[in-house]
mmCIF file of C-alpha atoms in Angstrom:
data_model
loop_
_atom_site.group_PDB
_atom_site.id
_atom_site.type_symbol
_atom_site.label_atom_id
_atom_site.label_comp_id
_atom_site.label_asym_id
_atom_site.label_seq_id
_atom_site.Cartn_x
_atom_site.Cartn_y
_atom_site.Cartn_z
ATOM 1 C CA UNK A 1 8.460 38.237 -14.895
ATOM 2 C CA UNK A 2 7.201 36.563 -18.092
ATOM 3 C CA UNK A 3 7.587 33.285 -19.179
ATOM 4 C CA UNK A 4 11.208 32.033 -20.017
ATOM 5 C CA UNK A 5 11.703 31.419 -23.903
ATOM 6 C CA UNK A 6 10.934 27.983 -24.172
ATOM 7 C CA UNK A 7 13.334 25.415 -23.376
ATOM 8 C CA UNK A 8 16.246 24.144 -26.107
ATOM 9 C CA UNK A 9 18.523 21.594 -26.712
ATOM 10 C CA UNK A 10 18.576 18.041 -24.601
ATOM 11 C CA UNK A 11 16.555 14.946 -25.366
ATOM 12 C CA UNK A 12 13.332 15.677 -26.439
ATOM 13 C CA UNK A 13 10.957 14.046 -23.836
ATOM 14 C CA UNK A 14 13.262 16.089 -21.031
ATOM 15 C CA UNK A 15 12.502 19.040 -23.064
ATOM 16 C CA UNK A 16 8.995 18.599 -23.158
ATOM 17 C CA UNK A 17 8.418 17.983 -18.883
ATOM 18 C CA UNK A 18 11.026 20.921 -18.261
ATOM 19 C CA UNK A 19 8.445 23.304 -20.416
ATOM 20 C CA UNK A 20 5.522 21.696 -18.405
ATOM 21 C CA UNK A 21 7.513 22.443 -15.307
ATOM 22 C CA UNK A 22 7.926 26.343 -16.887
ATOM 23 C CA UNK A 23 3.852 26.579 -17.380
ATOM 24 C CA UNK A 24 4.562 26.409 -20.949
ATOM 25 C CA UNK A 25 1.205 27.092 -22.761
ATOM 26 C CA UNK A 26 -0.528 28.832 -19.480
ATOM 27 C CA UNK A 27 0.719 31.600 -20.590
ATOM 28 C CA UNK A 28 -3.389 33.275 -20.893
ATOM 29 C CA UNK A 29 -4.191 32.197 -17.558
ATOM 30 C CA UNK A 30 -3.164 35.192 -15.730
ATOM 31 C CA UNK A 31 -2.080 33.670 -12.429
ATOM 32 C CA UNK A 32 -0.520 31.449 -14.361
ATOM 33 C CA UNK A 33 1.539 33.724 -16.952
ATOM 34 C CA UNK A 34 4.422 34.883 -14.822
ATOM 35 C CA UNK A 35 6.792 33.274 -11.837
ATOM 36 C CA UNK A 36 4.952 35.869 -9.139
ATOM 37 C CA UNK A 37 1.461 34.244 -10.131
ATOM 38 C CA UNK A 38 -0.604 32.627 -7.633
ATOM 39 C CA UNK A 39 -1.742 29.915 -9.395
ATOM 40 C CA UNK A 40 1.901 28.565 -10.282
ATOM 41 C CA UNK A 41 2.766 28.893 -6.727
ATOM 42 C CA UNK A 42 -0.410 27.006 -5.152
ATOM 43 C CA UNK A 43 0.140 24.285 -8.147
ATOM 44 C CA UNK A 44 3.420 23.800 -7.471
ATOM 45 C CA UNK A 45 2.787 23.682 -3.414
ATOM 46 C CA UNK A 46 -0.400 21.008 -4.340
ATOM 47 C CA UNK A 47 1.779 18.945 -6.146
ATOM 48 C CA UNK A 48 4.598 18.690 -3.889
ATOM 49 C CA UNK A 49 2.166 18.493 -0.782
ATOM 50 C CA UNK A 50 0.345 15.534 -2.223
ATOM 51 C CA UNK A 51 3.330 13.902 -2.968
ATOM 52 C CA UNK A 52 5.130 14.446 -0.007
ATOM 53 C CA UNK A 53 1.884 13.062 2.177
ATOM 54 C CA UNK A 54 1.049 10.079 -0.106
ATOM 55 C CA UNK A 55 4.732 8.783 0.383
ATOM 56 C CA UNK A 56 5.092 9.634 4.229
ATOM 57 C CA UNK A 57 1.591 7.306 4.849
ATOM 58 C CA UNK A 58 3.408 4.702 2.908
ATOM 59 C CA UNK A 59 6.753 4.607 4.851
ATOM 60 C CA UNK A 60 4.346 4.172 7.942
ATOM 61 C CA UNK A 61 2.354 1.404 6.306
ATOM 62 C CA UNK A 62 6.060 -0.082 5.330
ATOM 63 C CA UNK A 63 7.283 0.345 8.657
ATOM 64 C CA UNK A 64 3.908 -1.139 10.345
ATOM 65 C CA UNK A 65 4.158 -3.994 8.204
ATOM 66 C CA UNK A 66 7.655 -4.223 9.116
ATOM 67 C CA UNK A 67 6.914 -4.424 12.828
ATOM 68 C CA UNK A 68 3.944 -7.215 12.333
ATOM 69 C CA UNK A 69 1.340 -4.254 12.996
ATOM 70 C CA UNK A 70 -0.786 -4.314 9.880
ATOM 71 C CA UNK A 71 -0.177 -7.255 7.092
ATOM 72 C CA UNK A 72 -0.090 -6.015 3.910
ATOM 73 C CA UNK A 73 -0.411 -9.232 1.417
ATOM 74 C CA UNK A 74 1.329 -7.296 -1.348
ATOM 75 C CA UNK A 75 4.599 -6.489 0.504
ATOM 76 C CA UNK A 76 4.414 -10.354 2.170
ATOM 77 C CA UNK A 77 5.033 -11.910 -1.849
ATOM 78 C CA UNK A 78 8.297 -9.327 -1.859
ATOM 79 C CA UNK A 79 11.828 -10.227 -0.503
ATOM 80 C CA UNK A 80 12.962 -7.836 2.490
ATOM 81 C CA UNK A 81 15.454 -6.534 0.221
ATOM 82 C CA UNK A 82 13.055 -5.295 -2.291
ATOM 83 C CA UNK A 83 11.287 -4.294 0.708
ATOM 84 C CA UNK A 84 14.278 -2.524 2.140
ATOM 85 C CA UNK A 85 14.649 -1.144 -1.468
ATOM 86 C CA UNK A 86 11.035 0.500 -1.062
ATOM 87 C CA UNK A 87 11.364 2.279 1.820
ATOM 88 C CA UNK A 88 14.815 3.679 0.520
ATOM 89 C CA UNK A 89 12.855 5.083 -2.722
ATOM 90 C CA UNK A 90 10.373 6.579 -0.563
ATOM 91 C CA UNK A 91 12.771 7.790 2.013
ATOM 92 C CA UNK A 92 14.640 9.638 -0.786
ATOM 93 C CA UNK A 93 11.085 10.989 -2.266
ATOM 94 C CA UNK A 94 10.418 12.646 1.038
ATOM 95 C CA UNK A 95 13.952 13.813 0.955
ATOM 96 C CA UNK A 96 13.736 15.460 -2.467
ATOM 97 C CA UNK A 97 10.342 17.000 -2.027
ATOM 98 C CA UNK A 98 11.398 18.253 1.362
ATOM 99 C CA UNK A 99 14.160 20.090 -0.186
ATOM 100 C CA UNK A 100 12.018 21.755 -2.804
ATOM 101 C CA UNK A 101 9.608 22.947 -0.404
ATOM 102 C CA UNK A 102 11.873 24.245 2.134
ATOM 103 C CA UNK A 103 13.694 26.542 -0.969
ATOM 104 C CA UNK A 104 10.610 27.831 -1.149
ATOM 105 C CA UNK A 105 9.380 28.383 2.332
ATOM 106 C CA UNK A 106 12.579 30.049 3.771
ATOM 107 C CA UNK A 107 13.314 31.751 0.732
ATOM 108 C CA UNK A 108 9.616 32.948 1.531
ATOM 109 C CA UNK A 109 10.577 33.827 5.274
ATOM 110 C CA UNK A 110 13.637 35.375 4.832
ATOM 111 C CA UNK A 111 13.764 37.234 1.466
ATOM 112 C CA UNK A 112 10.408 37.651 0.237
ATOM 113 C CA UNK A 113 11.055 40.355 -2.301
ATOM 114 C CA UNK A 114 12.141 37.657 -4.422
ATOM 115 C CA UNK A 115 9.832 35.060 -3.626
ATOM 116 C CA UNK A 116 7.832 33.340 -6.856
ATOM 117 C CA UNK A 117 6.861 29.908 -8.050
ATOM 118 C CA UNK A 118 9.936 29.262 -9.115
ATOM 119 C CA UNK A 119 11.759 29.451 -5.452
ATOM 120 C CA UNK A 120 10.777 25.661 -5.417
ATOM 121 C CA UNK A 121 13.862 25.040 -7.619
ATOM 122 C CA UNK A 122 11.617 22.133 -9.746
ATOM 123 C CA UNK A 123 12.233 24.025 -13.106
ATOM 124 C CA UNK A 124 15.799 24.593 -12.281
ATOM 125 C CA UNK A 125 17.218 23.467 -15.218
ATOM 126 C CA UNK A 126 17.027 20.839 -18.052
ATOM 127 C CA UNK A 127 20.695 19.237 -16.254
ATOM 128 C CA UNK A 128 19.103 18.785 -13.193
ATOM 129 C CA UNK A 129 15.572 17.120 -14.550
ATOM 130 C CA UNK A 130 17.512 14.534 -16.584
ATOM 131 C CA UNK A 131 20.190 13.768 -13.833
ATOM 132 C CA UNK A 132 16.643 13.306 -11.722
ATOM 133 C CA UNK A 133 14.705 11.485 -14.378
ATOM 134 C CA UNK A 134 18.365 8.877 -14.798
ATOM 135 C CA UNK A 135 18.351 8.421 -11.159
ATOM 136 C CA UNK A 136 14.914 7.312 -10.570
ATOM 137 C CA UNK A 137 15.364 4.668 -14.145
ATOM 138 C CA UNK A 138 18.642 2.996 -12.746
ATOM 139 C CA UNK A 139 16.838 3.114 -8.979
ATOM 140 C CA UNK A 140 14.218 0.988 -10.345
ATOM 141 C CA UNK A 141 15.852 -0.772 -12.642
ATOM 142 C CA UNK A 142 18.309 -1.939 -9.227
ATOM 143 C CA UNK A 143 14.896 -2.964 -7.680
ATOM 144 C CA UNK A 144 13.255 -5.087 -10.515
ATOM 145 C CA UNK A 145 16.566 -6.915 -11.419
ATOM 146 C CA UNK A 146 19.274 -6.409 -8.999
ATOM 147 C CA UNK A 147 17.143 -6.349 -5.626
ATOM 148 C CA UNK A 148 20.251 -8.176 -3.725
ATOM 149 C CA UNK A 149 22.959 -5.173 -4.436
ATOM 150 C CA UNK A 150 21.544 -3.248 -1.782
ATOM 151 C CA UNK A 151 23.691 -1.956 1.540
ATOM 152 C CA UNK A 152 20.929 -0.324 3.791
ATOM 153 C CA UNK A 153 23.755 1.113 6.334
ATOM 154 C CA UNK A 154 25.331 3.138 3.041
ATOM 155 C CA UNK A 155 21.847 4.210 2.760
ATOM 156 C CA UNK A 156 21.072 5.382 6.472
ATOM 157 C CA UNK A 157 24.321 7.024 6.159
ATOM 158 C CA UNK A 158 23.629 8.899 2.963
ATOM 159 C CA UNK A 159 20.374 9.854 4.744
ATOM 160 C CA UNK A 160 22.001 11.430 7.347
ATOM 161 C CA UNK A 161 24.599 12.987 5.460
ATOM 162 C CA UNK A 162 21.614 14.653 3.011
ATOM 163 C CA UNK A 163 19.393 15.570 6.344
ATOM 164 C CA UNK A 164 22.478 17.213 7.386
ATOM 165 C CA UNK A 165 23.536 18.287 4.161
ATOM 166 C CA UNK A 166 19.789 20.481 3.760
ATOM 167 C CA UNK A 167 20.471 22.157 7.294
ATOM 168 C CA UNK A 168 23.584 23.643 6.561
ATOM 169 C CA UNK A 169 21.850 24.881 3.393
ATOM 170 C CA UNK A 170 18.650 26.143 5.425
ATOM 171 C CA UNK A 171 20.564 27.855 7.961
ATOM 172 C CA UNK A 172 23.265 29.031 5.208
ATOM 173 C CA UNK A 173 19.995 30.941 2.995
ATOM 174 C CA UNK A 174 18.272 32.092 6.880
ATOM 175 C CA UNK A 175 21.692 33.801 7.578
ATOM 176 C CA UNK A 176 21.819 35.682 4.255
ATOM 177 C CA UNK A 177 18.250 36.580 4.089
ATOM 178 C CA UNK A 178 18.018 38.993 1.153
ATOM 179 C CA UNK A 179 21.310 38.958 0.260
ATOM 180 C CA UNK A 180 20.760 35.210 -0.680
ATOM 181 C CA UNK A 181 19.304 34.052 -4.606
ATOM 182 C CA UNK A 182 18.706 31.404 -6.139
ATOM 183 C CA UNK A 183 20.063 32.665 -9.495
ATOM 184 C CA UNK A 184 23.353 33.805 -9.851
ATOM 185 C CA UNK A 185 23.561 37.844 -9.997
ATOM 186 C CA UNK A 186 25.056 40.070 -12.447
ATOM 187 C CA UNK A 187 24.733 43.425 -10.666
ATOM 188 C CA UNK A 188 24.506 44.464 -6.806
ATOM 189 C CA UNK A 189 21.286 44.909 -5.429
ATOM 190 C CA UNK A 190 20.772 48.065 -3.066
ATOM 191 C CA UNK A 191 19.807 45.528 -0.171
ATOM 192 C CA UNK A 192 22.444 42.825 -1.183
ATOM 193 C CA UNK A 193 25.297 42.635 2.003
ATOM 194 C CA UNK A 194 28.429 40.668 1.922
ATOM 195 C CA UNK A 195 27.795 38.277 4.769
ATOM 196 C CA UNK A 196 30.914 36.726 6.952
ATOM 197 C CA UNK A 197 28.920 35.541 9.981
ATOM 198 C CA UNK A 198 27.119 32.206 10.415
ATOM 199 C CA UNK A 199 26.766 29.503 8.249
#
């Protein structure tokens, strides 16, 4: 498929990252001019990989320091509930990178017919980036100014709830297979089933 028409409306910053996120402008690069290129697809997987293994190494290093293992002198000038506050953030970035890569790779497993670049669900929609994009702001803004208003049992709750939350989804898209999308269809596909089994 060919590029989307470039994004509209919104705030103009969120405009311009959802058209990154769309490969707006790599439209000559031929892996990178359509959804089923390559190059959008190992870009995409890069990005997410490198974030995903940057912030698992430091929830370790939080955790070590936590236990006394290593010292880290810039976490031992920060209160434990900015502390706590860290590990939450990252914790939720391993969460939310997690989730895009698993769209990808079960969509990938279990209907690949429709499997492209945008299966990661990063360019999803311009909604979605600025509900993101406010999240993260009034996160951080809660850790530079408001470090106390913290309840870490909400947040191992809401950690389990979203754990458990993504495999229901998983096992939901497995169960379709090919009858599952990630957009919403207008017509019936020749392989598309009306599941009433599983999850």
């Amino acid at each position: 498929s060919a590029l989307p028409p470039p994004r509209t409306g919104g705030f103009p910053p969120i405009r311009w990252i959802q058209n990154r996120l769309d490969f707006r402008g790599c439209d000559h690069l031929i892996q990178f001019s359509h959804a089923h290129g390559l190059g959008r697809v190992a870009t995409v997987a890069s990005i997410l990989g490198a974030i995903l293994s940057v912030n698992v190494m430091i929830l370790v290093q939080l955790y070590l320091h936590n236990y006394g293992v290593v010292t880290i002198s810039l976490l031992d000038a920060m209160t434990a509930q900015t502390i706590q506050l860290l590990k939450q953030w990252v914790q939720y970035v391993i969460v939310l990178v997690s989730f895009h890569m698993l769209e990808f790779f079960i969509t990938a497993l279990y209907n690949p017919s429709v499997t492209t670049a945008d299966s990661f669900v990063v360019n999803q929609s311009v909604a979605y980036t600025t509900a993101a994009l406010v999240s993260w702001v009034e996160f951080w803004t809660r850790i530079v100014f408001f470090p106390y208003a913290n309840s870490p049992n909400v947040s191992r709750i809401g950690l389990v709830v979203v754990i458990g939350g993504q495999i229901v989804r998983a096992l939901a898209m497995m169960t379709c297979g090919e009858s599952f999308n990630h957009l919403i269809q207008q017509t019936k596909k020749d392989n598309h089933v009306l599941i009433t089994h599983g999850m």
